Coordinates of C-alpha atoms and ligand atoms in Angstrom, one line a residue:
M1 CA 81.4 -47.4 -154.6
A2 CA 84.6 -46.8 -156.7
A3 CA 87.6 -45.3 -154.7
S4 CA 91.4 -45.9 -155.2
A5 CA 93.3 -48.6 -153.5
A6 CA 93.3 -46.6 -150.0
S7 CA 90.5 -45.3 -148.4
T8 CA 89.1 -44.2 -145.4
T9 CA 85.5 -43.6 -144.4
L10 CA 85.1 -40.4 -142.3
K11 CA 81.5 -39.7 -140.7
L12 CA 80.8 -35.9 -141.4
S13 CA 78.8 -34.2 -138.6
S14 CA 76.0 -31.9 -140.2
P15 CA 75.8 -29.6 -141.1
S16 CA 79.5 -29.2 -141.5
T17 CA 81.6 -27.4 -139.4
T18 CA 84.2 -26.7 -142.1
A19 CA 82.4 -23.8 -144.0
S20 CA 85.6 -23.0 -146.0
W21 CA 83.7 -21.7 -148.8
L22 CA 81.6 -19.3 -146.8
R23 CA 83.6 -18.6 -144.0
H24 CA 83.9 -14.9 -142.4
R25 CA 81.8 -13.8 -144.9
P26 CA 78.2 -12.4 -144.8
L27 CA 76.0 -14.9 -146.5
H28 CA 74.3 -11.8 -148.6
A29 CA 77.8 -10.7 -149.9
A30 CA 78.7 -14.4 -150.6
F31 CA 75.5 -15.2 -152.4
G32 CA 76.0 -12.3 -154.9
L33 CA 73.1 -10.4 -153.5
S34 CA 74.6 -7.0 -152.7
N35 CA 74.8 -4.0 -155.0
L36 CA 75.4 -5.5 -158.2
S37 CA 75.0 -3.6 -161.4
L38 CA 72.7 -5.5 -163.3
R39 CA 73.9 -4.4 -166.7
D40 CA 77.4 -5.7 -165.5
Q41 CA 76.0 -8.8 -163.7
P42 CA 73.3 -9.8 -165.5
R43 CA 72.2 -13.2 -164.0
R44 CA 72.7 -11.9 -160.6
F45 CA 70.2 -10.2 -158.2
V46 CA 70.8 -6.9 -157.2
V47 CA 69.4 -4.6 -154.2
L48 CA 68.0 -1.1 -154.2
S49 CA 70.1 1.8 -153.1
M50 CA 69.0 2.9 -150.0
D51 CA 69.0 6.6 -150.9
A52 CA 65.3 6.3 -152.9
K53 CA 61.9 5.2 -151.4
P54 CA 61.1 2.0 -153.5
T55 CA 57.8 1.6 -155.6
I56 CA 55.9 -1.7 -154.9
L57 CA 53.2 -2.4 -157.1
V58 CA 50.5 -4.7 -155.5
S59 CA 48.5 -6.1 -158.8
E60 CA 46.2 -8.2 -156.8
K61 CA 44.6 -7.7 -153.3
L62 CA 46.8 -8.0 -150.3
G63 CA 45.5 -8.2 -146.9
E64 CA 45.7 -4.6 -144.4
A65 CA 48.0 -6.0 -142.3
G66 CA 50.8 -6.8 -144.8
L67 CA 50.1 -3.8 -147.1
N68 CA 51.0 -1.5 -143.4
L69 CA 54.1 -3.5 -143.6
L70 CA 54.7 -2.4 -147.2
K71 CA 53.9 1.2 -146.7
E72 CA 56.2 1.8 -143.8
F73 CA 59.3 1.0 -146.4
A74 CA 58.0 1.9 -149.6
N75 CA 55.5 3.8 -152.1
V76 CA 52.9 1.6 -152.7
D77 CA 50.8 1.4 -155.3
C78 CA 47.6 -0.8 -155.5
S79 CA 46.2 -1.4 -158.8
Y80 CA 44.0 -4.1 -159.3
N81 CA 42.8 -5.5 -162.6
L82 CA 45.4 -4.4 -164.9
S83 CA 45.9 -5.6 -168.4
P84 CA 48.9 -6.8 -169.6
E85 CA 49.8 -3.9 -171.5
E86 CA 48.7 -1.5 -168.4
L87 CA 51.0 -3.9 -166.1
C88 CA 53.9 -3.8 -168.7
T89 CA 53.9 0.3 -168.7
K90 CA 53.8 0.3 -164.7
I91 CA 56.2 -1.8 -163.9
S92 CA 59.1 0.1 -165.7
L93 CA 58.5 2.5 -162.4
C94 CA 58.4 -0.2 -159.7
D95 CA 61.3 -1.6 -157.7
A96 CA 58.9 -4.8 -156.6
L97 CA 55.7 -6.4 -157.7
I98 CA 53.3 -8.5 -155.7
V99 CA 50.4 -10.8 -156.9
R100 CA 48.5 -14.0 -156.5
S101 CA 47.9 -16.6 -158.9
G102 CA 45.7 -14.4 -161.3
T103 CA 48.5 -12.2 -163.1
K104 CA 50.8 -13.3 -165.9
V105 CA 54.5 -12.5 -164.5
N106 CA 55.4 -13.1 -168.4
R107 CA 58.8 -12.1 -170.2
D108 CA 57.2 -9.0 -171.6
V109 CA 57.1 -8.0 -168.0
F110 CA 60.8 -8.4 -167.2
E111 CA 61.7 -6.9 -170.6
S112 CA 59.3 -3.9 -169.9
S113 CA 61.0 -3.3 -166.5
A114 CA 64.5 -2.4 -167.7
G115 CA 66.4 -3.6 -165.2
R116 CA 64.5 -1.4 -162.4
L117 CA 62.1 -4.9 -160.8
K118 CA 64.1 -6.4 -158.1
V119 CA 61.7 -8.6 -156.4
V120 CA 58.2 -10.3 -157.7
G121 CA 56.5 -11.6 -154.2
R122 CA 53.9 -14.0 -154.9
A123 CA 51.3 -14.3 -152.3
G124 CA 50.8 -17.7 -152.0
V125 CA 52.4 -21.2 -153.0
G126 CA 52.5 -21.7 -156.9
I127 CA 54.6 -19.9 -158.9
D128 CA 52.9 -21.2 -161.9
N129 CA 52.2 -17.7 -163.0
V130 CA 55.5 -16.3 -163.2
D131 CA 58.1 -17.2 -165.6
L132 CA 60.7 -18.0 -163.6
A133 CA 63.5 -18.2 -166.2
A134 CA 62.8 -14.9 -167.4
A135 CA 62.9 -13.4 -163.7
T136 CA 66.6 -15.1 -163.4
E137 CA 68.1 -14.2 -166.7
H138 CA 66.9 -10.5 -165.9
G139 CA 68.2 -10.5 -162.4
C140 CA 64.9 -10.3 -160.5
L141 CA 64.3 -12.6 -157.4
V142 CA 61.0 -14.2 -156.8
V143 CA 59.7 -15.1 -153.4
N144 CA 56.6 -17.0 -152.1
A145 CA 54.6 -17.2 -149.0
P146 CA 54.5 -21.0 -148.9
T147 CA 53.0 -22.2 -145.6
A148 CA 50.3 -19.2 -144.6
N149 CA 47.4 -20.8 -146.5
T150 CA 47.8 -24.5 -146.0
V151 CA 44.8 -24.7 -143.4
A152 CA 42.7 -22.5 -145.8
A153 CA 43.1 -24.9 -148.6
A154 CA 42.3 -27.8 -146.3
E155 CA 39.3 -26.3 -144.7
H156 CA 38.2 -25.5 -148.5
G157 CA 38.7 -29.1 -149.2
I158 CA 36.7 -30.2 -146.8
A159 CA 34.0 -27.3 -147.5
L160 CA 33.9 -29.1 -150.9
L161 CA 33.7 -32.8 -149.7
T162 CA 30.8 -31.9 -147.2
A163 CA 28.6 -29.6 -149.9
M164 CA 29.3 -32.2 -152.6
S165 CA 27.9 -34.6 -150.5
R166 CA 24.8 -33.5 -149.7
N167 CA 24.1 -31.4 -153.2
V168 CA 24.3 -28.0 -151.3
A169 CA 25.1 -26.0 -154.3
Q170 CA 22.6 -27.9 -156.2
A171 CA 20.0 -27.6 -153.9
D172 CA 20.7 -23.6 -153.5
A173 CA 20.3 -22.6 -156.6
S174 CA 17.2 -25.4 -157.1
V175 CA 15.6 -23.3 -153.7
K176 CA 16.3 -19.4 -155.3
A177 CA 14.6 -20.8 -158.7
G178 CA 12.1 -20.9 -156.7
K179 CA 11.8 -24.5 -156.6
W180 CA 11.4 -27.8 -153.5
E181 CA 13.1 -30.8 -154.6
R182 CA 13.7 -32.4 -151.2
N183 CA 13.5 -35.8 -153.1
K184 CA 16.4 -34.7 -155.7
Y185 CA 18.8 -34.1 -153.7
V186 CA 19.3 -37.0 -151.3
G187 CA 22.9 -36.8 -150.6
V188 CA 25.5 -39.5 -148.9
S189 CA 26.7 -39.9 -145.5
L190 CA 30.3 -39.4 -144.5
V191 CA 30.8 -41.3 -142.0
G192 CA 32.2 -45.1 -142.4
K193 CA 33.4 -44.1 -145.9
T194 CA 37.1 -44.4 -147.4
L195 CA 38.6 -40.9 -148.2
A196 CA 42.1 -41.6 -150.0
V197 CA 44.0 -38.4 -149.8
M198 CA 46.5 -38.3 -152.6
G199 CA 49.4 -36.4 -151.7
F200 CA 50.4 -36.4 -147.9
G201 CA 52.0 -33.2 -147.6
K202 CA 50.9 -30.0 -145.9
V203 CA 47.6 -29.5 -147.1
G204 CA 46.7 -33.3 -147.2
S205 CA 47.8 -34.2 -144.1
E206 CA 45.3 -31.4 -142.7
V207 CA 42.5 -32.9 -144.8
A208 CA 43.0 -36.5 -143.4
R209 CA 43.0 -34.9 -140.0
R210 CA 39.8 -33.4 -140.4
A211 CA 37.9 -36.2 -142.2
K212 CA 39.2 -38.4 -139.5
G213 CA 37.4 -35.8 -137.0
L214 CA 34.0 -36.4 -139.6
G215 CA 34.2 -39.9 -138.6
M216 CA 35.6 -41.5 -142.1
H217 CA 38.1 -44.1 -142.8
V218 CA 41.1 -42.3 -144.0
I219 CA 43.7 -43.7 -146.3
A220 CA 46.7 -42.0 -148.3
H221 CA 49.2 -42.0 -151.4
D222 CA 52.1 -40.2 -151.3
P223 CA 55.3 -42.3 -151.9
Y224 CA 57.8 -39.6 -150.5
A225 CA 55.8 -39.1 -147.2
P226 CA 57.0 -41.0 -144.4
A227 CA 54.5 -43.9 -143.1
D228 CA 55.2 -42.8 -139.3
R229 CA 54.2 -39.5 -139.8
A230 CA 50.6 -41.1 -141.5
R231 CA 50.6 -43.7 -138.7
A232 CA 50.7 -41.2 -135.9
I233 CA 47.1 -39.5 -137.0
G234 CA 45.7 -43.1 -137.5
V235 CA 46.3 -43.0 -141.9
A236 CA 48.0 -45.9 -143.9
L237 CA 49.5 -45.0 -146.6
V238 CA 48.7 -47.4 -149.5
S239 CA 50.0 -47.8 -153.1
F240 CA 48.5 -45.8 -156.1
D241 CA 46.3 -48.5 -157.1
E242 CA 44.9 -49.4 -153.9
A243 CA 44.0 -45.6 -152.9
I244 CA 42.4 -45.6 -156.3
S245 CA 40.3 -48.8 -156.2
T246 CA 39.2 -48.5 -152.6
A247 CA 38.1 -45.1 -152.1
D248 CA 34.7 -43.7 -152.1
F249 CA 35.9 -40.3 -151.8
L250 CA 39.2 -39.0 -153.7
S251 CA 40.7 -35.8 -152.3
L252 CA 43.6 -34.3 -154.7
H253 CA 46.8 -32.8 -152.5
M254 CA 50.1 -33.4 -154.9
P255 CA 51.6 -30.8 -156.6
L256 CA 51.6 -30.8 -160.7
T257 CA 54.6 -32.1 -161.8
A258 CA 55.8 -34.1 -164.7
A259 CA 54.7 -37.3 -162.9
T260 CA 51.4 -35.9 -161.6
S261 CA 50.0 -34.5 -164.4
K262 CA 46.8 -35.7 -165.6
I263 CA 47.4 -38.8 -163.0
L264 CA 43.6 -39.0 -162.9
N265 CA 43.1 -39.9 -166.8
D266 CA 40.7 -42.8 -168.3
E267 CA 42.8 -45.7 -167.4
N268 CA 42.7 -45.1 -163.8
F269 CA 39.0 -43.9 -163.5
A270 CA 38.5 -47.1 -165.1
K271 CA 40.1 -48.5 -162.0
M272 CA 37.9 -46.7 -159.5
K273 CA 34.8 -48.0 -157.2
K274 CA 31.6 -47.3 -159.5
G275 CA 30.3 -44.0 -157.8
V276 CA 33.6 -42.5 -156.5
R277 CA 33.6 -39.1 -155.3
I278 CA 36.9 -36.6 -156.6
I279 CA 37.9 -33.2 -155.0
N280 CA 40.5 -31.2 -156.1
V281 CA 42.1 -28.1 -154.7
A282 CA 45.3 -29.0 -155.8
R283 CA 46.1 -28.1 -159.4
G284 CA 43.3 -28.5 -162.4
G285 CA 46.1 -30.2 -164.6
V286 CA 46.6 -33.5 -162.4
I287 CA 43.2 -34.3 -163.8
D288 CA 42.4 -35.2 -167.6
E289 CA 39.5 -33.2 -167.5
E290 CA 37.8 -34.4 -170.6
A291 CA 38.2 -38.0 -169.1
L292 CA 36.8 -36.7 -166.1
V293 CA 33.6 -35.5 -168.1
R294 CA 33.9 -39.2 -169.9
A295 CA 34.0 -40.8 -166.2
I296 CA 31.2 -39.3 -164.5
D297 CA 28.4 -39.6 -167.7
A298 CA 29.9 -43.5 -167.5
G299 CA 28.9 -43.4 -163.9
I300 CA 32.0 -44.2 -162.6
V301 CA 32.5 -40.8 -160.8
A302 CA 29.1 -39.9 -159.2
Q303 CA 30.3 -36.1 -158.6
A304 CA 33.2 -34.0 -158.7
A305 CA 34.0 -31.0 -156.8
L306 CA 36.3 -28.6 -158.3
D307 CA 38.4 -25.7 -157.4
V308 CA 41.3 -25.8 -159.8
F309 CA 41.6 -26.1 -163.6
T310 CA 43.6 -26.6 -166.4
V311 CA 42.7 -23.2 -167.4
E312 CA 41.8 -20.7 -165.1
P313 CA 39.4 -19.2 -165.8
P314 CA 38.0 -22.2 -167.4
P315 CA 35.8 -21.6 -170.7
K316 CA 32.0 -20.4 -170.2
D317 CA 30.8 -23.4 -172.2
S318 CA 33.1 -26.3 -170.2
K319 CA 31.4 -29.2 -170.5
L320 CA 33.1 -30.1 -166.8
V321 CA 32.2 -27.1 -165.1
Q322 CA 28.5 -27.3 -166.6
H323 CA 28.2 -31.0 -165.4
E324 CA 25.1 -31.1 -163.0
N325 CA 27.3 -33.4 -160.8
V326 CA 30.1 -31.3 -160.6
I327 CA 30.3 -28.3 -158.2
A328 CA 32.6 -25.7 -159.0
T329 CA 34.5 -22.9 -157.0
P330 CA 36.7 -20.1 -158.7
H331 CA 40.5 -21.1 -157.3
L332 CA 39.2 -20.0 -153.8
G333 CA 41.2 -22.5 -151.5
A334 CA 43.6 -19.8 -150.3
S335 CA 40.7 -17.3 -150.0
T336 CA 39.8 -16.6 -146.5
M337 CA 40.3 -13.4 -144.2
E338 CA 43.0 -15.1 -142.0
A339 CA 45.0 -17.2 -144.7
Q340 CA 45.3 -13.8 -146.9
E341 CA 46.3 -11.7 -143.8
G342 CA 48.9 -14.2 -143.2
V343 CA 50.0 -14.6 -146.5
A344 CA 50.4 -10.5 -147.0
I345 CA 52.3 -10.4 -143.9
E346 CA 54.8 -13.4 -144.9
I347 CA 55.0 -11.8 -148.4
A348 CA 55.3 -8.3 -147.3
E349 CA 58.2 -9.3 -145.0
A350 CA 59.8 -11.2 -147.9
V351 CA 59.6 -8.8 -150.8
V352 CA 61.2 -5.9 -147.9
G353 CA 63.6 -8.1 -146.6
A354 CA 64.7 -9.0 -150.3
L355 CA 64.7 -5.1 -151.1
K356 CA 66.8 -4.4 -148.5
G357 CA 69.4 -6.9 -149.3
E358 CA 68.4 -9.8 -146.7
L359 CA 68.4 -13.3 -147.8
A360 CA 65.1 -14.4 -148.1
A361 CA 64.2 -18.4 -147.2
T362 CA 61.4 -18.0 -149.5
A363 CA 63.4 -17.1 -152.2
V364 CA 62.5 -19.4 -155.8
N365 CA 65.3 -18.9 -157.6
A366 CA 68.0 -16.9 -155.6
P367 CA 71.3 -18.3 -156.7
M368 CA 72.9 -21.5 -154.5
V369 CA 76.0 -21.2 -155.8
P370 CA 78.3 -18.1 -154.3
A371 CA 79.8 -16.3 -157.5
Q372 CA 83.3 -16.5 -155.9
V373 CA 83.2 -20.8 -155.9
L374 CA 81.4 -21.1 -158.9
T375 CA 84.2 -21.6 -161.5
E376 CA 85.4 -25.0 -159.5
L377 CA 82.3 -26.1 -158.2
K378 CA 79.6 -25.1 -160.8
P379 CA 79.8 -29.0 -162.4
Y380 CA 79.6 -30.6 -158.8
V381 CA 76.5 -28.6 -157.4
A382 CA 75.3 -29.6 -160.6
L383 CA 76.0 -33.1 -160.2
A384 CA 74.6 -33.0 -156.6
E385 CA 71.2 -31.6 -157.3
K386 CA 70.9 -34.2 -160.5
L387 CA 71.9 -37.2 -158.5
G388 CA 69.2 -36.0 -155.8
R389 CA 66.3 -35.5 -158.7
L390 CA 67.1 -39.2 -160.0
A391 CA 67.1 -40.7 -156.7
V392 CA 63.8 -39.6 -155.8
Q393 CA 62.1 -40.5 -159.0
L394 CA 63.3 -43.7 -158.8
V395 CA 61.5 -44.2 -155.4
A396 CA 58.3 -46.1 -155.9
G397 CA 56.8 -46.5 -152.6
G398 CA 57.4 -48.2 -149.5
S399 CA 57.9 -46.4 -145.9
G400 CA 58.6 -43.1 -147.4
V401 CA 61.8 -41.3 -148.0
K402 CA 63.3 -40.5 -144.9
T403 CA 66.8 -41.5 -144.9
V404 CA 69.5 -40.6 -147.0
K405 CA 73.3 -41.2 -147.2
V406 CA 75.3 -39.2 -149.1
T407 CA 79.0 -40.4 -149.5
Y408 CA 81.8 -38.1 -150.9
A409 CA 85.0 -39.8 -152.4
S410 CA 87.7 -37.2 -152.1
A411 CA 91.3 -36.7 -152.2
R412 CA 91.1 -33.1 -150.1
A413 CA 91.2 -33.1 -146.7
P414 CA 87.8 -32.8 -144.9
D415 CA 89.0 -29.2 -144.1
D416 CA 89.2 -28.3 -147.4
L417 CA 86.0 -29.7 -148.4
D418 CA 82.6 -28.0 -147.3
T419 CA 79.6 -29.7 -148.2
R420 CA 77.0 -27.5 -146.9
L421 CA 76.4 -26.3 -150.6
L422 CA 76.5 -30.3 -152.1
R423 CA 74.2 -31.4 -149.0
A424 CA 72.0 -28.5 -149.8
M425 CA 71.7 -29.4 -153.7
I426 CA 71.1 -32.6 -153.0
T427 CA 68.4 -31.7 -150.8
K428 CA 67.1 -29.5 -153.5
G429 CA 67.0 -32.1 -156.0
L430 CA 65.4 -34.5 -153.7
I431 CA 62.5 -32.0 -152.8
E432 CA 62.0 -29.9 -155.4
P433 CA 60.5 -32.9 -158.1
I434 CA 58.1 -33.9 -155.4
S435 CA 56.7 -31.0 -153.5
S436 CA 55.5 -27.3 -154.1
V437 CA 58.5 -26.0 -152.0
F438 CA 61.6 -24.3 -153.2
V439 CA 64.7 -25.1 -151.7
N440 CA 67.9 -22.8 -151.9
L441 CA 70.9 -22.8 -149.2
V442 CA 68.9 -20.9 -146.7
N443 CA 65.9 -23.2 -146.2
A444 CA 67.6 -26.5 -147.5
D445 CA 68.5 -28.3 -144.0
F446 CA 65.2 -26.9 -142.8
T447 CA 63.3 -28.2 -145.2
A448 CA 64.3 -31.7 -145.1
K449 CA 64.0 -31.3 -141.5
Q450 CA 60.4 -30.5 -141.8
R451 CA 59.9 -33.4 -144.4
G452 CA 61.4 -35.8 -141.7
L453 CA 64.0 -36.4 -144.3
R454 CA 67.0 -37.3 -142.3
I455 CA 70.4 -36.9 -144.1
T456 CA 73.4 -38.0 -143.1
E457 CA 77.1 -37.6 -144.8
E458 CA 80.1 -40.2 -145.3
R459 CA 83.6 -38.9 -146.8
I460 CA 86.0 -41.5 -148.5
I461 CA 89.3 -39.8 -148.1
L462 CA 91.1 -41.2 -151.2
D463 CA 94.8 -41.0 -152.1
G464 CA 96.2 -39.0 -154.5
S465 CA 96.4 -35.5 -155.8
P466 CA 93.2 -33.4 -154.6
E467 CA 93.5 -31.6 -157.7
S468 CA 89.7 -31.7 -158.3
P469 CA 87.3 -31.2 -155.1
L470 CA 85.6 -34.4 -155.3
E471 CA 86.1 -37.9 -157.4
S472 CA 82.1 -38.7 -156.9
V473 CA 79.2 -38.5 -154.7
Q474 CA 77.0 -41.3 -154.3
V475 CA 73.0 -40.7 -152.7
Q476 CA 71.5 -43.3 -151.6
I477 CA 67.6 -43.9 -150.4
A478 CA 67.1 -46.6 -147.5
N479 CA 63.7 -48.3 -147.1
V480 CA 61.8 -47.6 -150.2
E481 CA 61.1 -49.6 -153.4
S482 CA 61.9 -48.7 -156.6
K483 CA 60.3 -47.9 -159.8
F484 CA 63.1 -49.6 -161.2
A485 CA 64.4 -52.6 -159.1
S486 CA 67.9 -52.9 -160.8
A487 CA 68.5 -49.4 -158.5
T488 CA 68.3 -50.8 -155.5
S489 CA 72.0 -51.9 -154.3
D490 CA 72.4 -55.4 -152.7
A491 CA 72.0 -53.5 -149.6
G492 CA 68.5 -52.6 -150.4
E493 CA 69.0 -49.0 -150.8
V494 CA 67.8 -47.0 -154.0
T495 CA 71.4 -45.8 -155.4
V496 CA 73.1 -43.5 -157.9
E497 CA 76.7 -42.2 -158.2
G498 CA 78.3 -40.1 -160.5
R499 CA 81.3 -37.8 -161.3
V500 CA 82.2 -34.7 -163.1
K501 CA 84.4 -35.5 -166.3
D502 CA 85.4 -32.8 -168.4
G503 CA 83.4 -30.4 -166.7
I504 CA 80.2 -32.1 -167.3
P505 CA 78.2 -34.7 -164.4
H506 CA 77.9 -38.0 -165.6
L507 CA 75.8 -40.8 -163.6
T508 CA 78.4 -43.9 -163.5
K509 CA 76.7 -45.9 -161.2
V510 CA 72.9 -47.2 -160.7
G511 CA 72.4 -49.9 -158.2
S512 CA 75.1 -52.1 -158.6
F513 CA 75.5 -51.6 -162.4
E514 CA 78.0 -49.5 -163.8
V515 CA 76.9 -47.4 -166.4
D516 CA 78.6 -44.0 -168.3
V517 CA 76.1 -41.2 -169.1
S518 CA 76.4 -37.6 -169.2
L519 CA 73.7 -35.9 -167.1
E520 CA 72.2 -33.5 -169.8
G521 CA 68.5 -33.8 -171.0
S522 CA 66.8 -36.7 -169.5
L523 CA 67.6 -40.5 -169.2
I524 CA 66.0 -43.9 -169.9
L525 CA 67.3 -46.5 -167.7
C526 CA 66.5 -50.2 -169.2
R527 CA 67.2 -53.5 -167.8
Q528 CA 67.8 -56.3 -170.2
V529 CA 69.3 -59.7 -171.1
D530 CA 72.9 -58.7 -172.9
Q531 CA 72.2 -59.3 -176.6
P532 CA 73.3 -57.8 -179.8
G533 CA 70.7 -55.2 -181.7
M534 CA 69.6 -54.1 -178.2
I535 CA 70.6 -50.4 -178.7
G536 CA 69.5 -50.4 -182.0
K537 CA 65.8 -51.4 -181.3
V538 CA 65.7 -48.6 -179.0
G539 CA 67.2 -46.0 -181.1
S540 CA 65.5 -46.9 -184.0
I541 CA 62.1 -46.6 -181.8
L542 CA 63.6 -43.1 -180.6
G543 CA 64.4 -41.9 -184.2
Q544 CA 61.5 -42.4 -185.5
E545 CA 59.8 -39.7 -183.4
N546 CA 63.1 -37.5 -183.9
V547 CA 64.2 -37.9 -180.0
N548 CA 67.8 -37.2 -180.3
V549 CA 69.9 -40.0 -178.5
S550 CA 72.8 -37.8 -177.0
F551 CA 74.5 -40.8 -175.2
M552 CA 74.2 -44.5 -174.5
T553 CA 76.0 -46.9 -172.0
V554 CA 75.5 -50.5 -171.1
G555 CA 76.6 -51.7 -168.1
R556 CA 76.5 -55.6 -167.5
I557 CA 77.2 -58.4 -165.0
A558 CA 78.7 -60.8 -167.6
P559 CA 78.5 -61.3 -171.1
R560 CA 74.6 -62.3 -172.2
K561 CA 73.6 -61.6 -168.7
Q562 CA 71.7 -59.0 -167.3
A563 CA 72.9 -55.3 -168.6
V564 CA 71.5 -51.9 -167.7
M565 CA 71.5 -49.6 -170.7
A566 CA 71.3 -46.0 -169.8
I567 CA 70.1 -43.5 -172.8
G568 CA 70.6 -40.0 -172.4
V569 CA 67.8 -38.2 -174.9
D570 CA 67.8 -34.4 -175.5
E571 CA 63.2 -34.7 -176.3
E572 CA 61.0 -36.1 -174.3
P573 CA 59.7 -39.1 -176.1
S574 CA 56.2 -39.9 -176.3
K575 CA 54.5 -42.0 -174.0
Q576 CA 53.5 -44.5 -177.2
S577 CA 57.5 -44.7 -177.6
L578 CA 58.5 -45.3 -174.1
K579 CA 55.4 -48.0 -174.1
R580 CA 57.2 -49.4 -177.0
I581 CA 60.7 -49.6 -175.5
G582 CA 59.1 -51.3 -172.6
E583 CA 57.4 -54.2 -174.9
I584 CA 60.9 -55.2 -176.7
S585 CA 60.7 -58.7 -175.6
A586 CA 64.2 -58.7 -174.0
V587 CA 63.5 -55.5 -171.7
E588 CA 62.8 -56.7 -168.4
E589 CA 62.0 -53.3 -166.9
F590 CA 62.8 -49.3 -167.9
V591 CA 62.0 -46.1 -166.6
Y592 CA 62.2 -42.5 -167.8
L593 CA 63.8 -39.8 -165.8
K594 CA 63.7 -35.6 -166.1
L595 CA 66.7 -34.4 -165.1
Ligands
NAD601 N1 43.5 -24.2 -154.3 C1 44.2 -23.3 -153.5 O1 44.2 -22.2 -153.6 C2 45.9 -24.4 -152.9 C3 46.1 -23.7 -152.1 C4 47.3 -24.1 -151.5 C5 48.0 -25.1 -151.9 N2 47.6 -25.6 -153.4 C6 47.7 -26.8 -154.2 O2 47.9 -27.9 -153.3 C7 48.8 -28.8 -153.5 C8 49.7 -29.1 -152.2 O3 50.1 -28.3 -151.6 P1 51.0 -28.5 -150.3 O4 51.6 -27.2 -150.0 O5 50.5 -29.7 -149.1 O6 52.1 -29.3 -151.1 P2 53.6 -30.3 -150.3 O7 54.4 -30.0 -151.2 O8 53.7 -29.9 -148.9 O9 53.0 -31.4 -150.5 C9 52.8 -32.3 -151.3 C10 52.6 -33.9 -151.3 O10 52.5 -34.5 -152.6 C11 53.3 -35.6 -152.4 N3 53.4 -35.9 -153.9 C12 54.5 -35.9 -154.8 N4 54.2 -36.5 -156.1 C13 53.2 -37.4 -155.7 C14 52.3 -38.2 -156.4 N5 52.9 -38.7 -157.7 N6 51.6 -39.0 -155.8 C15 51.2 -39.0 -154.6 N7 51.9 -37.7 -153.7 C16 53.0 -37.1 -154.5 C17 54.2 -35.0 -151.8 O11 55.5 -36.1 -151.6 C18 54.4 -34.0 -150.6 O12 54.3 -34.9 -149.8 C19 49.9 -28.2 -154.4 O13 49.5 -28.4 -155.8 C20 49.3 -26.6 -154.3 O14 49.5 -25.8 -155.0 C21 46.1 -25.0 -153.8
3PG602 O1 49.1 -21.2 -155.0 C1 48.3 -20.8 -154.1 O2 49.1 -20.6 -152.9 C2 46.9 -21.2 -153.9 O3 46.6 -22.2 -155.2 C3 46.2 -20.2 -153.9 O4 46.4 -19.5 -154.9 P1 45.6 -18.0 -154.4 O5 46.6 -17.1 -154.3 O6 45.6 -17.3 -156.2 O7 44.1 -17.4 -154.5

């Protein structure tokens, strides 16, 4: 880490006890959640004046216990199956809205509310149906219920697994059609078969546990899950290729992210064992649905059981849904009486709490930064989150992301620099790109702990004037392999370091290579043999598809030796362009990272 001549390393206790930014301030006030006028403070969150009883619109069926909680505090309007126009008309009379995944809460809804809507509660995990940017712009808090439907989703995965393997749905339809086709519907046994659980998080680990009870051999792929957690329930974590090439059954439990979008595609279906069976209760977008139809027709995939689809509901004439080797359910993973009661209570408590102005642990878009400290710290909190995002995207696998070391170099006295917010932002950056969890200042330490993530902090005290709060921040992930080997330091840790320059976060180090690229847009890191013309070659590939390069630097060990080129891009390059960059003869490895 670059430090000035004299420096001292100091270990910080975690969480920091020197919360100078937040000390003596009630949290809701520190976070700008107290009675703010929406017009004056359009990006902050408002709470209701306690004079009037608020109105809560529930637009999809919610469990009775949750409704009762809401009714104790508010007027509750349960109006299901509203058209988009009806929703927009009603919303101007409502302080809160509670939805599941069936209601599209788009920008029109926030605009139509004319500032009255203060909270949107999602009775479930995924907030794909809520326009978060529009919510934040309109000062509307979004909360979700992230835990209560985990077991229900896992049980539905198992239901699909067993129903598919014994043709229950097809045989049922056949009997109801008056037939008796005992030879046609011979199934396959589960005992002794290999199930690969793709995504070993909350739902995936519950599926694994249950499948072991069915006598299956369970393996899992999850580059970020700690191997010891998997081992504790007798599951081996394996690479992606090993999982898909050895599985008899593949069950998908990863979130839909840029990295997992269409992760089951033609190329990967071709690597699978002939006759593999696929279960998806995660998100439709993780499968290339057209490629799945091709793989079924080619006999690679024997059967698929799907609860989720890229477009929901899928088109009536969808080849996939109509395929005789596919069974489908209409996104029923969370639909048990028990889960819906649990989710209803979880969301009702969160919405009522938010309307009362309490800080919500399940807030999806709560401001992480108290308005009062924004001026000085804004670029540093952005830097912290982006370093977390970069570090985790560089991880390829290993024993999972378990140990993260953060090193702050600062000339400020330890008492004058509270790292709680920075640590929370790094945690947010580390967790959000790989999970369905949203991290805020309230839940950051808890969420890290729950995922088995240990974050230690160290301080390097620099000589000199403490004008800026921080000189640099370094994030290191231990015991993992990297997608970009050059990001691994000599000590074997995935390492990124950055600093703020002219108010803008910059990446200044990757592994042992010094670089200098502003952390805006996205980033391509390329390791090559240092030689003339490289910048031109990469630049022209990007230029051909109108991808704007915002920044480019080369860090090298010595002239004509190995170098790392960091290229900031405003737009996402196509897969083809990235492939062409990888094919340039001097390029030894490269990676594309979203910030
Ligand atoms: N069908 C339903 O009704 C229903 C209900 C609940 C959850 N879900 C969905 O199930 C999925 C899992 O939910 P969860 O609560 O277990 O989330 P989670 O965040 O607890 O777990 C997701 C896991 O996926 C892992 N992961 C991330 N990227 C990966 C990759 N490239 N390859 C392999 N693993 C990767 C993460 O490390 C994490 O451990 C989500 O998509 C969620 O939306 C669906
Ligand atoms: O994201 C979720 O919680 C699940 O996909 C369930 O969605 P649902 O509440 O619409 O059933």
